[in-house]
mmCIF file of C-alpha atoms and ligand atoms in Angstrom:
data_model
loop_
_atom_site.group_PDB
_atom_site.id
_atom_site.type_symbol
_atom_site.label_atom_id
_atom_site.label_comp_id
_atom_site.label_asym_id
_atom_site.label_seq_id
_atom_site.Cartn_x
_atom_site.Cartn_y
_atom_site.Cartn_z
ATOM 1 C CA UNK E 103 53.971 151.248 111.184
ATOM 2 C CA UNK E 104 56.400 148.485 111.926
ATOM 3 C CA UNK E 105 57.000 146.983 108.685
ATOM 4 C CA UNK E 106 59.887 144.124 109.082
ATOM 5 C CA UNK E 107 59.167 142.581 105.250
ATOM 6 C CA UNK E 108 61.042 143.967 102.023
ATOM 7 C CA UNK E 109 58.683 145.317 99.316
ATOM 8 C CA UNK E 110 60.243 145.447 95.627
ATOM 9 C CA UNK E 111 58.665 146.217 92.524
ATOM 10 C CA UNK E 112 59.144 145.946 88.431
ATOM 11 C CA UNK E 113 58.274 148.685 86.078
ATOM 12 C CA UNK E 114 58.406 149.297 82.755
ATOM 13 C CA UNK E 115 57.216 149.918 79.576
ATOM 14 C CA UNK E 116 54.850 147.253 77.615
ATOM 15 C CA UNK E 117 57.066 144.301 76.347
ATOM 16 C CA UNK E 118 60.192 145.278 78.583
ATOM 17 C CA UNK E 119 60.285 141.825 79.853
ATOM 18 C CA UNK E 120 59.605 142.792 83.684
ATOM 19 C CA UNK E 121 56.957 140.480 84.272
ATOM 20 C CA UNK E 122 59.308 137.572 83.262
ATOM 21 C CA UNK E 123 62.106 138.857 85.444
ATOM 22 C CA UNK E 124 59.670 139.131 88.183
ATOM 23 C CA UNK E 125 58.710 135.659 87.872
ATOM 24 C CA UNK E 126 62.273 134.535 87.742
ATOM 25 C CA UNK E 127 63.315 136.401 91.057
ATOM 26 C CA UNK E 128 60.527 134.782 92.640
ATOM 27 C CA UNK E 129 61.847 131.327 91.659
ATOM 28 C CA UNK E 130 65.106 132.511 92.804
ATOM 29 C CA UNK E 131 64.025 133.542 96.157
ATOM 30 C CA UNK E 132 61.687 130.704 96.441
ATOM 31 C CA UNK E 133 65.087 128.354 96.075
ATOM 32 C CA UNK E 134 66.570 130.107 98.881
ATOM 33 C CA UNK E 135 63.653 129.189 100.801
ATOM 34 C CA UNK E 136 62.930 132.862 101.685
ATOM 35 C CA UNK E 137 59.291 133.642 102.389
ATOM 36 C CA UNK E 138 58.205 135.606 99.005
ATOM 37 C CA UNK E 139 55.168 136.439 97.163
ATOM 38 C CA UNK E 140 54.511 137.928 93.839
ATOM 39 C CA UNK E 141 51.498 140.408 92.865
ATOM 40 C CA UNK E 142 50.479 142.310 90.053
ATOM 41 C CA UNK E 143 48.839 145.619 89.475
ATOM 42 C CA UNK E 144 46.377 146.299 89.130
ATOM 43 C CA UNK E 145 45.205 143.432 90.695
ATOM 44 C CA UNK E 146 46.824 140.990 92.802
ATOM 45 C CA UNK E 147 43.175 139.944 94.994
ATOM 46 C CA UNK E 148 39.655 139.600 93.871
ATOM 47 C CA UNK E 149 38.126 142.994 93.890
ATOM 48 C CA UNK E 150 41.323 144.741 92.228
ATOM 49 C CA UNK E 151 41.550 142.115 89.552
ATOM 50 C CA UNK E 152 37.760 143.206 88.701
ATOM 51 C CA UNK E 153 39.111 146.482 88.860
ATOM 52 C CA UNK E 154 41.805 145.574 86.427
ATOM 53 C CA UNK E 155 39.324 144.324 83.511
ATOM 54 C CA UNK E 156 37.433 147.398 83.669
ATOM 55 C CA UNK E 157 40.766 149.157 83.295
ATOM 56 C CA UNK E 158 42.094 147.514 80.290
ATOM 57 C CA UNK E 159 38.797 146.735 78.336
ATOM 58 C CA UNK E 160 39.000 148.261 74.962
ATOM 59 C CA UNK E 161 35.234 148.630 74.971
ATOM 60 C CA UNK E 162 35.338 151.224 77.760
ATOM 61 C CA UNK E 163 36.787 154.079 75.339
ATOM 62 C CA UNK E 164 34.532 156.775 77.448
ATOM 63 C CA UNK E 165 36.725 156.417 80.432
ATOM 64 C CA UNK E 166 37.774 159.855 81.575
ATOM 65 C CA UNK E 167 41.739 160.704 82.742
ATOM 66 C CA UNK E 168 40.541 160.999 86.503
ATOM 67 C CA UNK E 169 38.281 157.910 86.473
ATOM 68 C CA UNK E 170 41.216 155.878 85.118
ATOM 69 C CA UNK E 171 43.612 157.607 87.624
ATOM 70 C CA UNK E 172 41.118 156.869 90.781
ATOM 71 C CA UNK E 173 40.390 152.963 89.566
ATOM 72 C CA UNK E 174 44.353 152.557 89.351
ATOM 73 C CA UNK E 175 44.354 153.550 92.945
ATOM 74 C CA UNK E 176 41.039 151.907 94.220
ATOM 75 C CA UNK E 177 42.663 148.656 92.635
ATOM 76 C CA UNK E 178 46.224 149.387 94.945
ATOM 77 C CA UNK E 179 44.162 150.457 97.815
ATOM 78 C CA UNK E 180 42.738 147.046 98.333
ATOM 79 C CA UNK E 181 45.868 145.301 97.440
ATOM 80 C CA UNK E 182 47.527 147.043 99.723
ATOM 81 C CA UNK E 183 44.717 146.529 102.637
ATOM 82 C CA UNK E 184 44.547 142.400 101.674
ATOM 83 C CA UNK E 185 47.837 141.487 101.114
ATOM 84 C CA UNK E 186 50.357 144.003 100.653
ATOM 85 C CA UNK E 187 50.304 145.487 104.383
ATOM 86 C CA UNK E 188 49.678 142.140 106.326
ATOM 87 C CA UNK E 189 52.457 140.358 104.099
ATOM 88 C CA UNK E 190 55.070 143.167 105.108
ATOM 89 C CA UNK E 191 54.113 142.961 108.680
ATOM 90 C CA UNK E 192 54.654 139.141 108.925
ATOM 91 C CA UNK E 193 57.760 139.822 107.369
ATOM 92 C CA UNK E 194 57.795 138.558 103.818
ATOM 93 C CA UNK E 195 59.352 139.480 100.981
ATOM 94 C CA UNK E 196 56.976 141.119 98.497
ATOM 95 C CA UNK E 197 57.370 141.320 95.154
ATOM 96 C CA UNK E 198 55.110 143.408 92.840
ATOM 97 C CA UNK E 199 54.739 143.837 88.944
ATOM 98 C CA UNK E 200 54.051 147.404 88.779
ATOM 99 C CA UNK E 201 53.050 150.217 91.731
ATOM 100 C CA UNK E 202 52.505 153.614 92.122
ATOM 101 C CA UNK E 203 55.438 154.558 89.925
ATOM 102 C CA UNK E 204 53.166 153.212 86.919
ATOM 103 C CA UNK E 205 50.566 155.803 87.606
ATOM 104 C CA UNK E 206 52.893 158.690 87.732
ATOM 105 C CA UNK E 207 54.414 157.418 84.078
ATOM 106 C CA UNK E 208 50.905 156.749 82.478
ATOM 107 C CA UNK E 209 48.482 158.780 84.204
ATOM 108 C CA UNK E 210 50.785 161.665 85.032
ATOM 109 C CA UNK E 211 53.296 161.707 82.186
ATOM 110 C CA UNK E 212 50.982 159.823 79.807
ATOM 111 C CA UNK E 213 47.833 161.509 80.331
ATOM 112 C CA UNK E 214 48.777 164.534 81.621
ATOM 113 C CA UNK E 215 47.386 164.424 85.130
ATOM 114 C CA UNK E 216 48.920 166.512 87.842
ATOM 115 C CA UNK E 217 51.845 164.414 89.426
ATOM 116 C CA UNK E 218 51.807 165.837 92.992
ATOM 117 C CA UNK E 219 48.285 165.201 93.067
ATOM 118 C CA UNK E 220 49.148 161.599 92.021
ATOM 119 C CA UNK E 221 51.747 161.378 94.807
ATOM 120 C CA UNK E 222 49.036 162.545 97.356
ATOM 121 C CA UNK E 223 46.280 159.679 96.073
ATOM 122 C CA UNK E 224 49.080 157.106 95.949
ATOM 123 C CA UNK E 225 50.021 157.978 99.878
ATOM 124 C CA UNK E 226 46.271 157.584 100.819
ATOM 125 C CA UNK E 227 45.878 154.553 98.728
ATOM 126 C CA UNK E 228 49.278 152.526 99.917
ATOM 127 C CA UNK E 229 48.995 153.736 103.653
ATOM 128 C CA UNK E 230 52.498 155.714 102.926
ATOM 129 C CA UNK E 231 53.814 152.138 101.893
ATOM 130 C CA UNK E 232 56.560 152.782 99.613
ATOM 131 C CA UNK E 233 59.387 149.947 97.450
ATOM 132 C CA UNK E 234 62.567 149.378 99.340
ATOM 133 C CA UNK E 235 63.457 148.746 95.491
ATOM 134 C CA UNK E 236 62.404 149.657 92.229
ATOM 135 C CA UNK E 237 63.817 147.507 89.312
ATOM 136 C CA UNK E 238 62.918 149.622 85.667
ATOM 137 C CA UNK E 239 63.257 148.194 82.503
ATOM 138 C CA UNK E 240 63.735 150.819 80.120
ATOM 139 C CA UNK E 241 62.829 149.808 76.059
ATOM 140 C CA UNK E 242 61.931 151.966 73.217
ATOM 141 C CA UNK E 243 58.101 152.325 73.022
ATOM 142 C CA UNK E 244 58.584 150.765 69.468
ATOM 143 C CA UNK E 245 60.324 147.716 70.533
ATOM 144 C CA UNK E 246 58.465 147.541 73.464
ATOM 145 C CA UNK E 247 54.909 147.108 71.837
ATOM 146 C CA UNK E 248 55.945 144.873 68.996
ATOM 147 C CA UNK E 249 56.757 142.594 71.971
ATOM 148 C CA UNK E 250 53.737 142.641 73.835
ATOM 149 C CA UNK E 251 51.865 141.178 70.657
ATOM 150 C CA UNK E 252 49.213 141.868 68.744
ATOM 151 C CA UNK E 253 45.630 141.780 70.893
ATOM 152 C CA UNK E 254 46.387 145.353 72.532
ATOM 153 C CA UNK E 255 44.118 146.345 75.915
ATOM 154 C CA UNK E 256 43.171 149.872 76.428
ATOM 155 C CA UNK E 257 46.253 151.226 77.674
ATOM 156 C CA UNK E 258 48.283 149.525 74.935
ATOM 157 C CA UNK E 259 46.379 150.580 72.267
ATOM 158 C CA UNK E 260 47.366 154.186 72.858
ATOM 159 C CA UNK E 261 49.539 156.139 70.266
ATOM 160 C CA UNK E 262 53.641 155.571 70.157
ATOM 161 C CA UNK E 263 53.746 159.344 71.443
ATOM 162 C CA UNK E 264 51.539 158.370 74.879
ATOM 163 C CA UNK E 265 54.281 155.781 75.158
ATOM 164 C CA UNK E 266 57.044 157.916 74.659
ATOM 165 C CA UNK E 267 55.822 160.263 77.262
ATOM 166 C CA UNK E 268 55.370 156.983 79.747
ATOM 167 C CA UNK E 269 58.993 156.061 79.162
ATOM 168 C CA UNK E 270 60.365 159.789 79.653
ATOM 169 C CA UNK E 271 58.150 159.718 82.821
ATOM 170 C CA UNK E 272 59.952 156.609 83.812
ATOM 171 C CA UNK E 273 63.490 158.279 83.171
ATOM 172 C CA UNK E 274 62.621 161.104 84.964
ATOM 173 C CA UNK E 275 61.591 159.247 88.092
ATOM 174 C CA UNK E 276 65.113 157.253 87.909
ATOM 175 C CA UNK E 277 67.125 160.256 88.201
ATOM 176 C CA UNK E 278 64.978 161.603 90.956
ATOM 177 C CA UNK E 279 65.125 158.852 93.315
ATOM 178 C CA UNK E 280 68.707 157.131 91.866
ATOM 179 C CA UNK E 281 69.074 155.207 95.322
ATOM 180 C CA UNK E 282 65.957 153.249 95.211
ATOM 181 C CA UNK E 283 65.133 152.942 91.033
ATOM 182 C CA UNK E 284 67.417 150.793 89.609
ATOM 183 C CA UNK E 285 67.870 151.443 85.889
ATOM 184 C CA UNK E 286 68.145 148.245 83.791
ATOM 185 C CA UNK E 287 68.247 148.714 79.774
ATOM 186 C CA UNK E 288 66.670 145.817 78.169
ATOM 187 C CA UNK E 289 69.551 145.090 75.660
ATOM 188 C CA UNK E 290 70.557 141.301 76.351
ATOM 189 C CA UNK E 291 68.726 138.159 76.511
ATOM 190 C CA UNK E 292 66.664 137.532 79.717
ATOM 191 C CA UNK E 293 69.635 135.359 81.487
ATOM 192 C CA UNK E 294 71.642 138.334 80.979
ATOM 193 C CA UNK E 295 69.172 140.785 82.201
ATOM 194 C CA UNK E 296 68.386 138.623 85.137
ATOM 195 C CA UNK E 297 72.105 138.670 86.295
ATOM 196 C CA UNK E 298 71.925 142.256 86.624
ATOM 197 C CA UNK E 299 68.433 142.155 88.362
ATOM 198 C CA UNK E 300 69.908 139.490 90.850
ATOM 199 C CA UNK E 301 72.685 141.702 91.842
ATOM 200 C CA UNK E 302 70.380 144.363 92.929
ATOM 201 C CA UNK E 303 68.262 141.951 94.809
ATOM 202 C CA UNK E 304 71.188 140.383 96.493
ATOM 203 C CA UNK E 305 72.460 143.586 97.499
ATOM 204 C CA UNK E 306 69.123 144.877 99.031
ATOM 205 C CA UNK E 307 68.532 141.300 100.826
ATOM 206 C CA UNK E 308 72.213 140.827 101.775
ATOM 207 C CA UNK E 309 72.135 137.122 100.284
HETATM 208 P P1 LIG P 1433 50.733 144.951 82.942
HETATM 209 O O1 LIG P 1433 50.515 145.040 81.559
HETATM 210 O O2 LIG P 1433 51.969 145.368 83.245
HETATM 211 O O3 LIG P 1433 50.136 143.794 83.592
HETATM 212 O O4 LIG P 1433 49.704 146.353 83.316
HETATM 213 C C1 LIG P 1433 48.384 146.712 83.104
HETATM 214 C C2 LIG P 1433 48.425 148.024 82.075
HETATM 215 O O5 LIG P 1433 48.111 148.750 83.136
HETATM 216 C C3 LIG P 1433 49.543 148.485 81.536
HETATM 217 O O6 LIG P 1433 49.484 149.046 80.128
HETATM 218 C C4 LIG P 1433 50.190 149.366 82.284
HETATM 219 C C5 LIG P 1433 48.952 150.028 83.018
HETATM 220 N N1 LIG P 1433 49.114 150.658 84.427
HETATM 221 C C6 LIG P 1433 48.499 151.956 84.287
HETATM 222 O O7 LIG P 1433 48.613 152.671 83.331
HETATM 223 N N2 LIG P 1433 48.792 152.749 85.623
HETATM 224 C C7 LIG P 1433 49.125 151.859 87.076
HETATM 225 O O8 LIG P 1433 49.116 152.499 87.822
HETATM 226 C C8 LIG P 1433 48.819 150.664 86.536
HETATM 227 C C9 LIG P 1433 49.831 149.978 87.861
HETATM 228 C C10 LIG P 1433 49.449 150.102 85.427
#
């Protein structure tokens, strides 16, 4: 597979500000007239957005951990086929708000699904496509959840212990893949955080 674009993902716990930063990176790259798209997971295309509704609906209390994992993968597979792969093939820079690391952190470390199984399913769903760069925003669950607002979805409503395991998962991933994953502590205002994000983006894209 010859992918000549660049794939950059934004990861982190609830309320870490990753979506805001992804938007700032989009504006920055557009201002440089670079060909860039921003997607989100789960979602990004019609079928995956429908799956997102199922996944986040608080009414779906009976959803099993295996079903949840496979639905995240199903949403991913459709997004990869419809946009990610074609856009990377055509040389675009694709920014994605969450990707496979989220499944490892939330369904693997959070729910206890075997991480190797998730990695294998991830390869299948994403056709082997992996990020060139991942920016991971680290925040304490207490802080993040309070920033996430009061109307919580099915995943946000989980316990502080659950979100603590998710954070631990992310930190393990950052240790395991120090070349790809750049860890940013959310300990400053969004302008300062963006400066740190931008330095990693500039290094990857050589701009
Ligand atoms: P968002 O809040 O970043 O839009 O993401 C939606 C929720 O889905 C968030 O609580 C994290 C969760 N999630 C998983 O549990 N596993 C996944 O693979 C992905 C992509 C998201």
